[in-house]
Coordinates of C-alpha atoms (C1' of nucleotides) in Angstrom, one line a residue:
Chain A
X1231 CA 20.9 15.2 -20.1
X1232 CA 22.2 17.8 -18.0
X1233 CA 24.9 16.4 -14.9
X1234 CA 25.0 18.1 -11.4
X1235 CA 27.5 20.4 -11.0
X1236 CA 29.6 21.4 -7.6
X1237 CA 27.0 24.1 -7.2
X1238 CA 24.0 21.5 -7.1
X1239 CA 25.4 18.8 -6.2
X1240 CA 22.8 15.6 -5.6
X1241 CA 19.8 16.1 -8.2
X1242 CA 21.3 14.6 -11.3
X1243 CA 18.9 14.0 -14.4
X1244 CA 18.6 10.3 -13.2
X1245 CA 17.8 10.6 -10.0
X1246 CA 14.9 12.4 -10.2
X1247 CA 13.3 11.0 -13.3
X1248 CA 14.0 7.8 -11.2
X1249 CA 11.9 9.6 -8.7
X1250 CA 9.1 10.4 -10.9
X1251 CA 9.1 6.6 -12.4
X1252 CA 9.2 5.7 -9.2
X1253 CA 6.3 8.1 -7.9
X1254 CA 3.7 6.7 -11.1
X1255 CA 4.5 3.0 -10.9
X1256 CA 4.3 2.6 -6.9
X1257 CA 0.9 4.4 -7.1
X1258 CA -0.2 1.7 -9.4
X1259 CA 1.2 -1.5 -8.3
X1260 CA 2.5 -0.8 -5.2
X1261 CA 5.9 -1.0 -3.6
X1262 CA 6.7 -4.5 -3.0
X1263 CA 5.1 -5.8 -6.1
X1264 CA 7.5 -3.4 -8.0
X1265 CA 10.9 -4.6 -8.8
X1266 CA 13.9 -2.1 -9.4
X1267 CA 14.3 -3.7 -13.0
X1268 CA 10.7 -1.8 -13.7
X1269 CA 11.6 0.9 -12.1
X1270 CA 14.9 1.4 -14.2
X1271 CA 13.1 0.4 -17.3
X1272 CA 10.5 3.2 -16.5
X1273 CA 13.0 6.2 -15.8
X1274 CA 15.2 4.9 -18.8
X1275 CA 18.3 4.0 -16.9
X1276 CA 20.7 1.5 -15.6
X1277 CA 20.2 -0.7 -12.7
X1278 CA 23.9 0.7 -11.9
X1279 CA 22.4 4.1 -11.9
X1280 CA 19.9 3.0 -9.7
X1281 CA 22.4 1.6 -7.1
X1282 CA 24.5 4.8 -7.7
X1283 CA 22.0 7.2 -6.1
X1284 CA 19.9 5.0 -3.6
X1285 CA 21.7 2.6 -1.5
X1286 CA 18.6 0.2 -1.7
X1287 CA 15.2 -0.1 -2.5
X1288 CA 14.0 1.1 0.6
X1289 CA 16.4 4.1 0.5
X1290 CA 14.5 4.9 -2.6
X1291 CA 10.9 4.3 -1.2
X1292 CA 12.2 7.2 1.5
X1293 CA 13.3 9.6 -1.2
X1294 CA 10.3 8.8 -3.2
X1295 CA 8.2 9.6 -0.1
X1296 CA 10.1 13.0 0.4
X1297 CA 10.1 13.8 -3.4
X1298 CA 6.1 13.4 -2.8
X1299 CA 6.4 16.1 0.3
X1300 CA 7.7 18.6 -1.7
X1301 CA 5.9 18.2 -4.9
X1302 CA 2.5 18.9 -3.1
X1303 CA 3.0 21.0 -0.5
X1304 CA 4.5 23.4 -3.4
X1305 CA 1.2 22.4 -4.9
X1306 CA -0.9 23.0 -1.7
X1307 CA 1.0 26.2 -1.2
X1308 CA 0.3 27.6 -4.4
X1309 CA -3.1 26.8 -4.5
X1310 CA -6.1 29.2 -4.6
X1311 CA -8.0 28.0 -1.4
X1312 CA -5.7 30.1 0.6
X1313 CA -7.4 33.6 -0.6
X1314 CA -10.7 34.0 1.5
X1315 CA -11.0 36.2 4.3
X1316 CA -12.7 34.2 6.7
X1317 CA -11.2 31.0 7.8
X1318 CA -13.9 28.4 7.6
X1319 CA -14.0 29.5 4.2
X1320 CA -10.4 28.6 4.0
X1321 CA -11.3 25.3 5.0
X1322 CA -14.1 24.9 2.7
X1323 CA -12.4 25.7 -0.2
X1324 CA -9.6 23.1 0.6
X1325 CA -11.6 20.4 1.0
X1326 CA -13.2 21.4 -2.7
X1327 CA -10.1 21.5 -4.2
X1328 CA -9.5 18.5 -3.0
X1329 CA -13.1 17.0 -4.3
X1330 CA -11.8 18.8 -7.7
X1331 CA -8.0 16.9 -8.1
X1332 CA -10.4 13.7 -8.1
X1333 CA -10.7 13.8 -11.5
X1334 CA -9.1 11.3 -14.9
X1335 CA -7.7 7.9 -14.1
X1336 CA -7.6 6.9 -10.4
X1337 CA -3.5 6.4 -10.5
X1338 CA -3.3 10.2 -11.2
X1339 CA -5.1 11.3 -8.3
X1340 CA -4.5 8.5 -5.4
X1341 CA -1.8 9.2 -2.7
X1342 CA 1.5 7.7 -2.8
X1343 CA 1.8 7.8 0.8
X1344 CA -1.4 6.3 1.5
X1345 CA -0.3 3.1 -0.7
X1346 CA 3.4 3.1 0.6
X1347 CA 2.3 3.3 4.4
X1348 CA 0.2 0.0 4.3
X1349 CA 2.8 -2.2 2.8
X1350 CA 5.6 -1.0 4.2
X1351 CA 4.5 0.3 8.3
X1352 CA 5.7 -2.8 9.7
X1353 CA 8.3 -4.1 7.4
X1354 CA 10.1 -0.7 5.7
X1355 CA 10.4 1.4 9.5
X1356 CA 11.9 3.7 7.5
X1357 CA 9.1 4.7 5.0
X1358 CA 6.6 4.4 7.5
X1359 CA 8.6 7.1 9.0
X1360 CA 9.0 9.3 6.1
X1361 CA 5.3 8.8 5.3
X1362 CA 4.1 9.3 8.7
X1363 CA 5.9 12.9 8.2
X1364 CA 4.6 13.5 4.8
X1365 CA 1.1 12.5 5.8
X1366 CA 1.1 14.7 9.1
X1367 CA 3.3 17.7 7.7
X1368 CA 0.7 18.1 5.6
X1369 CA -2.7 17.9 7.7
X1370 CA -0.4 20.2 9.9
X1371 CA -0.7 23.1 7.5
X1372 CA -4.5 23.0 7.8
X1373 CA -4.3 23.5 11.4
X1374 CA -3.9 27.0 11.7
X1375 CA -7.3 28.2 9.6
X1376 CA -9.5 25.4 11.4
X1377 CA -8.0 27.0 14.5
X1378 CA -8.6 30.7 13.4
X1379 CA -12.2 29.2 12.1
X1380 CA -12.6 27.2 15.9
X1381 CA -12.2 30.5 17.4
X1382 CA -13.8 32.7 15.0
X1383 CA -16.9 30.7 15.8
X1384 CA -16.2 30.6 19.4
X1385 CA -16.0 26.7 19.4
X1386 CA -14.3 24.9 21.9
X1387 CA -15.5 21.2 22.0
X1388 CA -13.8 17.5 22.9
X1389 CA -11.9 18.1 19.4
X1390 CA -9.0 19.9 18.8
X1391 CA -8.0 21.6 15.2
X1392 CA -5.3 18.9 14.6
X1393 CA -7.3 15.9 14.7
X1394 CA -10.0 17.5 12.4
X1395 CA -7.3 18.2 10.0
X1396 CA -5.7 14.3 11.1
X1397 CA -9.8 13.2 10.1
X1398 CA -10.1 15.4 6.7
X1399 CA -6.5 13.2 5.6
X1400 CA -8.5 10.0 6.9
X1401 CA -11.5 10.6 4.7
X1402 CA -9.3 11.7 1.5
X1403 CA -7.4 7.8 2.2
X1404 CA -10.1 5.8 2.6
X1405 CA -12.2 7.5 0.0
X1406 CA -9.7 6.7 -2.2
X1407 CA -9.5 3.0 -1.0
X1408 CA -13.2 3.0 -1.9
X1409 CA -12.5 4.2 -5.3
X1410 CA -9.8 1.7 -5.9
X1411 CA -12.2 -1.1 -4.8
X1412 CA -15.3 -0.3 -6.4
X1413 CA -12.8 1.1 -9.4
X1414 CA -14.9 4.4 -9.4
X1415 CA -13.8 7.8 -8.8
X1416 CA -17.4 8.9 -7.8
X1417 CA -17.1 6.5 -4.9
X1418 CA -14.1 9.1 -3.6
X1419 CA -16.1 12.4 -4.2
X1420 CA -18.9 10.8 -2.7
X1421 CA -16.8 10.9 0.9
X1422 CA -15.4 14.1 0.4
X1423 CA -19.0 15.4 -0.2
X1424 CA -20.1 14.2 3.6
X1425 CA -17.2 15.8 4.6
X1426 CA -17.7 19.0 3.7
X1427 CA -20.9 18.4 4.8
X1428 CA -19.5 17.5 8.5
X1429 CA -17.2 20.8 9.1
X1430 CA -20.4 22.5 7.5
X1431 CA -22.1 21.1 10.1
X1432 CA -19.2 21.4 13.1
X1433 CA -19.1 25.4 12.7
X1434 CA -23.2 26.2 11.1
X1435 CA -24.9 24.9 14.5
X1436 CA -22.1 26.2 17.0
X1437 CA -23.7 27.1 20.4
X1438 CA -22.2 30.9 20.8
X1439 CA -19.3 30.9 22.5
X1440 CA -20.1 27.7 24.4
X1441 CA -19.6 24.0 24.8
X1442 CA -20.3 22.0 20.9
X1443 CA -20.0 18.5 22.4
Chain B
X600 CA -4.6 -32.8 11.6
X601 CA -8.1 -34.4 10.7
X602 CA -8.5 -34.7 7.1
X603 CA -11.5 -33.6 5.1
X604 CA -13.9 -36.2 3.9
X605 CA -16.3 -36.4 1.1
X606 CA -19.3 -35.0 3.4
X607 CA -17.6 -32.2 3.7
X608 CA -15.4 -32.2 0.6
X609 CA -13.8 -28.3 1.2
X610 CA -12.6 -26.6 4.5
X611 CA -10.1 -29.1 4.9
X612 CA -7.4 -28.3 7.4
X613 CA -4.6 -27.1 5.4
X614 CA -7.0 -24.9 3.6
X615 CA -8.7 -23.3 6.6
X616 CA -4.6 -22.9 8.1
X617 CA -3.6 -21.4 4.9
X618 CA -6.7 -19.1 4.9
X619 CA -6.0 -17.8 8.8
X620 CA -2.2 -17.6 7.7
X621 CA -2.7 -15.7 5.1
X622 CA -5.4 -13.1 6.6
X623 CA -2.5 -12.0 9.3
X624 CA 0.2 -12.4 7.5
X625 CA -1.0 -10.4 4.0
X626 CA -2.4 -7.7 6.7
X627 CA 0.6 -7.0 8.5
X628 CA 3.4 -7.3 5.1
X629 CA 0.9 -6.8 1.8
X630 CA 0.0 -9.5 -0.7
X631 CA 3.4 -8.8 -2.8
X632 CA 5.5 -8.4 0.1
X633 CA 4.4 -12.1 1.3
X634 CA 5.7 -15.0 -0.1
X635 CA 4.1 -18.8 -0.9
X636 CA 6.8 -20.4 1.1
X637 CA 6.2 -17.7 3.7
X638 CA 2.4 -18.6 3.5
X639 CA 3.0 -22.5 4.1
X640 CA 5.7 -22.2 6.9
X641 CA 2.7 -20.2 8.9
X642 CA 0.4 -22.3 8.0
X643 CA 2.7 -25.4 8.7
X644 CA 1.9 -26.8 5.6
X645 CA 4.2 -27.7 2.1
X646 CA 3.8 -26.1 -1.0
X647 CA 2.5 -29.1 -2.5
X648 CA -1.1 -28.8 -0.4
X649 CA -0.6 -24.8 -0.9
X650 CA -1.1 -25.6 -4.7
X651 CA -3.2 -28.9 -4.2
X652 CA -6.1 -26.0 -2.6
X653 CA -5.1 -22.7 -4.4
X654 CA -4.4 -23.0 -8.5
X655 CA -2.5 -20.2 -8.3
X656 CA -1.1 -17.2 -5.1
X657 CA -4.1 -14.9 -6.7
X658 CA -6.2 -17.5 -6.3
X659 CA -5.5 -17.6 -2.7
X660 CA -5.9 -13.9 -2.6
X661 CA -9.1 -14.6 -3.9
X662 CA -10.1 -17.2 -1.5
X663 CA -9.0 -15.1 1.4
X664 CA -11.0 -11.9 0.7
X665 CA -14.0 -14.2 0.7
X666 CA -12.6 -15.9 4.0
X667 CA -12.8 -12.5 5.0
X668 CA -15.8 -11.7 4.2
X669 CA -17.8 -14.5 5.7
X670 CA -16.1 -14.7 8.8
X671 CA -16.5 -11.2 9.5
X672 CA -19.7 -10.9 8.1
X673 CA -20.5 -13.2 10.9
X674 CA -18.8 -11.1 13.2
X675 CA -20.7 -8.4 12.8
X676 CA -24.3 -10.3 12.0
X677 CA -23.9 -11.6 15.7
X678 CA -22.8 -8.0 17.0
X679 CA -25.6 -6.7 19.8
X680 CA -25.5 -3.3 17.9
X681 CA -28.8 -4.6 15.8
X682 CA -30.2 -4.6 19.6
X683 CA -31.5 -1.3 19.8
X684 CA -35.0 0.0 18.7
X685 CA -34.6 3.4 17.4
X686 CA -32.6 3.1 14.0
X687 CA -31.1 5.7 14.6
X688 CA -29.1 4.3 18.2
X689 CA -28.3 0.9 15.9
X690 CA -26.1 3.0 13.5
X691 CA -24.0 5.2 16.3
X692 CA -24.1 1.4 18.1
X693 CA -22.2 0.2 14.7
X694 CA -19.7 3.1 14.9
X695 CA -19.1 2.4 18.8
X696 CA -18.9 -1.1 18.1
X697 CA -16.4 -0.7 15.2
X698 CA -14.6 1.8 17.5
X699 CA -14.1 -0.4 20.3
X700 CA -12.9 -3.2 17.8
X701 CA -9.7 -0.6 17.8
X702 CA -7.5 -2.2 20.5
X703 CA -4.3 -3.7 20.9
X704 CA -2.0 -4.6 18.1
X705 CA -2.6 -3.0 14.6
X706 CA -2.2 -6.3 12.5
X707 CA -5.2 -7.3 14.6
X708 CA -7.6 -4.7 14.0
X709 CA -7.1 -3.2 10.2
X710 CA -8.6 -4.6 7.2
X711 CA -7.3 -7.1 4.8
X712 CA -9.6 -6.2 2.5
X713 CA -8.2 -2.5 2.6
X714 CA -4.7 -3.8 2.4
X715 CA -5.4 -6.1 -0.9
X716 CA -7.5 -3.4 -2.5
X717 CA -4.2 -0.9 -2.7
X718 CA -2.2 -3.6 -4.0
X719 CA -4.3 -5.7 -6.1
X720 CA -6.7 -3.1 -7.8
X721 CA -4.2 -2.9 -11.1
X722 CA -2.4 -6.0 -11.2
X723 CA -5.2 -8.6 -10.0
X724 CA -8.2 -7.5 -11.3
X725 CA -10.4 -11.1 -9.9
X726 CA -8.6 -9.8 -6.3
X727 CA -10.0 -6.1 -6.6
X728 CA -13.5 -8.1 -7.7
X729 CA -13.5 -10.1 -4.6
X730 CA -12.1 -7.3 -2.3
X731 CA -15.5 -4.9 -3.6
X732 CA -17.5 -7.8 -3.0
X733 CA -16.4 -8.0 0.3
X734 CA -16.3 -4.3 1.4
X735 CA -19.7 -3.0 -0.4
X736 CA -21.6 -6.3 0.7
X737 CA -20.6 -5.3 4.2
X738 CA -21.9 -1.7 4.0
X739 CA -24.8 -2.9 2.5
X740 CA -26.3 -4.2 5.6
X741 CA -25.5 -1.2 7.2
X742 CA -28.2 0.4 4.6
X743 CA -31.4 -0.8 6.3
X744 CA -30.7 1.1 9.7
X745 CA -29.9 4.3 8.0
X746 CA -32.8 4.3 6.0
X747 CA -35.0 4.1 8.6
X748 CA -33.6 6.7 10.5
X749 CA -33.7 8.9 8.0
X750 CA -36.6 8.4 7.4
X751 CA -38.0 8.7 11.3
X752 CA -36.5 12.0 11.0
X753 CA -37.5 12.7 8.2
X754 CA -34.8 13.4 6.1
X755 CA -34.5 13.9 2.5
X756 CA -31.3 15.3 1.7
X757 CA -28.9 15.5 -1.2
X758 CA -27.4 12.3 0.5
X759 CA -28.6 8.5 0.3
X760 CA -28.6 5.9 3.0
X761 CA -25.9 3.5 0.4
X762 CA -23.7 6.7 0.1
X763 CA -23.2 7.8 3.8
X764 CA -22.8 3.5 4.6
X765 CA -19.7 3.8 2.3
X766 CA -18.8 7.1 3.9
X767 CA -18.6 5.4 7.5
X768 CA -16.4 2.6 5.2
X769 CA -14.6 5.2 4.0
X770 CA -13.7 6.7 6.9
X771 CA -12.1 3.3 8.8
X772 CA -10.2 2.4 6.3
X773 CA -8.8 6.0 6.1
X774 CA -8.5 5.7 9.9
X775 CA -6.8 2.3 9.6
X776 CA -3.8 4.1 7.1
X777 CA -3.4 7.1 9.5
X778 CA -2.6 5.0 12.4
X779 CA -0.1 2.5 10.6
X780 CA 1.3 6.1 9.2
X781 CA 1.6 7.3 12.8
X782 CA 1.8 3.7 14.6
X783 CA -0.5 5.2 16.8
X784 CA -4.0 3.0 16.9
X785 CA -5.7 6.1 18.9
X786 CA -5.3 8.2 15.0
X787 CA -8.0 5.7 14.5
X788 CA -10.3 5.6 17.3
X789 CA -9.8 10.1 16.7
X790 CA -11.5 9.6 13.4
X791 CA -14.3 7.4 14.5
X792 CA -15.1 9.5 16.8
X793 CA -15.6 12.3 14.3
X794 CA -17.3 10.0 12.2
X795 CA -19.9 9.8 14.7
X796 CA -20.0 13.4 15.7
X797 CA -20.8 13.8 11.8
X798 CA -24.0 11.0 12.4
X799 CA -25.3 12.5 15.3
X800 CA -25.0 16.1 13.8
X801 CA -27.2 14.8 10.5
X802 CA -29.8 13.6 12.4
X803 CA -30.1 15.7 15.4
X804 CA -30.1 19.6 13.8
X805 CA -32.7 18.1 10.9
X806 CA -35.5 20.3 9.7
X807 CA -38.4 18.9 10.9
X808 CA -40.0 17.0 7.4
X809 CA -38.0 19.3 5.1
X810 CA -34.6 19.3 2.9
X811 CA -31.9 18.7 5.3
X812 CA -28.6 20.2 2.7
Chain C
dT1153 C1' 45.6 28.2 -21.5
dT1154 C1' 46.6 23.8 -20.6
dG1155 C1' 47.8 19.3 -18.2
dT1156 C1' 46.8 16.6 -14.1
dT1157 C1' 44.2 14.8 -10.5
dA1158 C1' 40.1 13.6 -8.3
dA1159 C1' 35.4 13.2 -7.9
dT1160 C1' 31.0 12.2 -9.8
dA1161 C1' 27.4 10.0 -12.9
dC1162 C1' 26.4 6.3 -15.1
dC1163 C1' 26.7 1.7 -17.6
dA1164 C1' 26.6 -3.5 -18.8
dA1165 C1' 27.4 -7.8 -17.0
dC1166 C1' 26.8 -10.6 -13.5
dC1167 C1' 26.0 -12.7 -8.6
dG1168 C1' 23.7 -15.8 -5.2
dG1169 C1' 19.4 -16.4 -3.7
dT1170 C1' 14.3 -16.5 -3.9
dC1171 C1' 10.3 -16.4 -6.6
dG1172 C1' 5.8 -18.7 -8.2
dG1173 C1' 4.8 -22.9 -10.1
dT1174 C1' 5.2 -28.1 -11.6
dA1175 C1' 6.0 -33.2 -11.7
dT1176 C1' 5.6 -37.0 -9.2
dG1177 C1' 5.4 -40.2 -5.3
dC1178 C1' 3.1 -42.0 -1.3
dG1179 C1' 0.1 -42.9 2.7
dT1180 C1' -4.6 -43.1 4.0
dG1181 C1' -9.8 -43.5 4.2
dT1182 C1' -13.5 -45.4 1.8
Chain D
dA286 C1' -8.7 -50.8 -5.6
dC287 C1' -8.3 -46.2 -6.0
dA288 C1' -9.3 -41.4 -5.4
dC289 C1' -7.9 -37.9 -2.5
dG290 C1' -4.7 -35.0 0.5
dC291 C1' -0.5 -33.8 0.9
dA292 C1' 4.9 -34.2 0.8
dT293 C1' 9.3 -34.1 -1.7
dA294 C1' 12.1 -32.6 -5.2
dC295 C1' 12.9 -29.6 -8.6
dC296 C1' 12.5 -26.0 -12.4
dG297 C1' 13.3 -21.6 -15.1
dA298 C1' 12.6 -16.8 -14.3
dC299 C1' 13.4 -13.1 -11.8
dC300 C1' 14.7 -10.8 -7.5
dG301 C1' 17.7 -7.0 -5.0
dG302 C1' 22.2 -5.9 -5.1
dT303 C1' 27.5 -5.9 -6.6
dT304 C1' 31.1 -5.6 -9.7
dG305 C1' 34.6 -3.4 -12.7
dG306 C1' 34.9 0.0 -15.6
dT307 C1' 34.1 4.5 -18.6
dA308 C1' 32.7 9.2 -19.7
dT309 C1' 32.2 13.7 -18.0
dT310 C1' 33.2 17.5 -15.1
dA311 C1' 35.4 20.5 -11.4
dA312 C1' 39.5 22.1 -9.1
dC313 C1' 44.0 23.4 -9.2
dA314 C1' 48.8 24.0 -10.6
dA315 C1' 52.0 25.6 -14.1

DNA sequence: TTGTTAATACCAACCGGTCGGTATGCGTGT
DNA sequence: ACACGCATACCGACCGGTTGGTATTAACAA
């Protein structure tokens, strides 16, 4: 139970297994539907403890939607999908590593964000903000290989590479809606199959160096 | 106010109220998020009748996906996208149809169905039931068209007519999230419009006969 | 090195208020 | 007469948040 120290000064042992708890029991219940008792109860700690390092429990739904920013945009960074040459490739293998995290139980692969942003976009402003930057940090990191791919393939049609990447996003969400519904993982893959099979199509039957649409 | 009578012993008033109060408000806050006293002021009814119609608030939740489900089901069975004669122009009719349902407020458009399922699919297992029930009956009737315009075209892929119905599902409900993320409804209306980029690429670049993946 | 001060991390008990749900009474249509 | 539709009044449990306080550490002076 190491404490901060001068040097490091938020980021005590509480706070982010509070975090963490907080990350694995929103996913499943949701945000409103989880009370800060459970949350305390699941990180091991005190409601004062709680209190001590998030104002409220919307201050902690903003952290918890930050905490999920950085957690897997390290893991997007690090990921392997970055190491092909040609940039549809690029795009390929993302959306396969994303068919391949679906995988185990569905609250270890759903998004946080995606839960947090319908329960709290029109009463929590502020986590609907700190999702809406999650959500679109991310798909903005995708931008630059559909781009290089757009262009490699001499594509210019009525879409632009940021609302392809805004539309792979859409089809991860509501696959995993699907999945939650029909309480069936296959349901999700199923989507991410027909889109793969959609940018396949977008860049296989290009017209060269012409108008797509 | 008129009462119910024994002809027509359910739908009473109070019920039907509580049923429309609870579609828009449980769409715009979440299920958790919305109180039973929040539910009868809306409704202008008292807790009493709210429990005299509902045993229990899941059993409202219940009774409102189903709500939802007939009314919309109703909705779209009356919709003049069946008017078309080539199957394939019904199902890109659906997707503009669906598309121009995108308008105005977001807590007017978006699903309630989607909303519950996030919410409901680990704590209220009979809601999650009713929610599937509501969403795969839906794209079930979508089935018919696509079949047959696969098979005018003579598709056979490594895809099936139930599997790219849940896809288009899939893909609003996704849509839906994006623009409560961004509070922007026209993150919706982006996606559709790839959805239906995807349709019309499936069926126009087919192999005449022959495997189409 | 040691004593002092200040800041931080955390705890247990508790607060007023709200939650979902219940018990019961009462007016009305049949 | 009486069943039904609904209102009033109320309950115990739990809610998010506050309180006063303690243990640990850093910073600095002697």
């Amino acid at each position: 139970m190491n404490r901060p120290t001068k040097q490091d000064p938020d980021r005590g042992d509480a706070r982010t297994r509070l975090l963490e708890s907080a990350r694995d029991v929103i996913r499943t219940q949701g945000f409103a539907a989880t009370s800060v008792d459970q949350l305390c109860q699941a990180a091991g700690v005190t409601k004062g403890a709680f209190f001590h390092h998030f104002a409220s429990k919307e201050a902690l739904g903003v952290a918890a939607a930050q905490f999920w920013a950085e957690t897997t945009s390290e893991l997007f960074a690090n990921a392997s999908y970055h190491d092909h040459a040609e940039p549809l490739d690029r795009v390929l293998a993302y959306i396969d590593f994303r068919r391949d995290l679906i995988a185990g139980e569905l609250e270890e692969f759903t998004c946080l964000i995606g839960t947090m942003t319908q329960e709290a976009y029109a009463k929590y402003p502020a986590i609907r903000e700190a999702c809406a930057i999650s959500m679109f940090g991310h798909t903005s990191t995708l931008e630059p290989d559909i781009q290089a791919a757009m262009e490699a393939s001499g594509i210019s049609g009525s879409w632009t590479a940021a609302s392809l990447a805004r539309h792979m996003q859409a089809v991860l969400q509501g696959a995993f809606i699907l999945a939650k519904a029909g309480n069936d993982s296959s349901l999700a893959i199923e989507s991410v199959d027909h889109l793969r099979r959609y940018v396949e199509l977008l860049f296989k039957n290009r017209p060269k160096g012409g108008q797509n649409d």
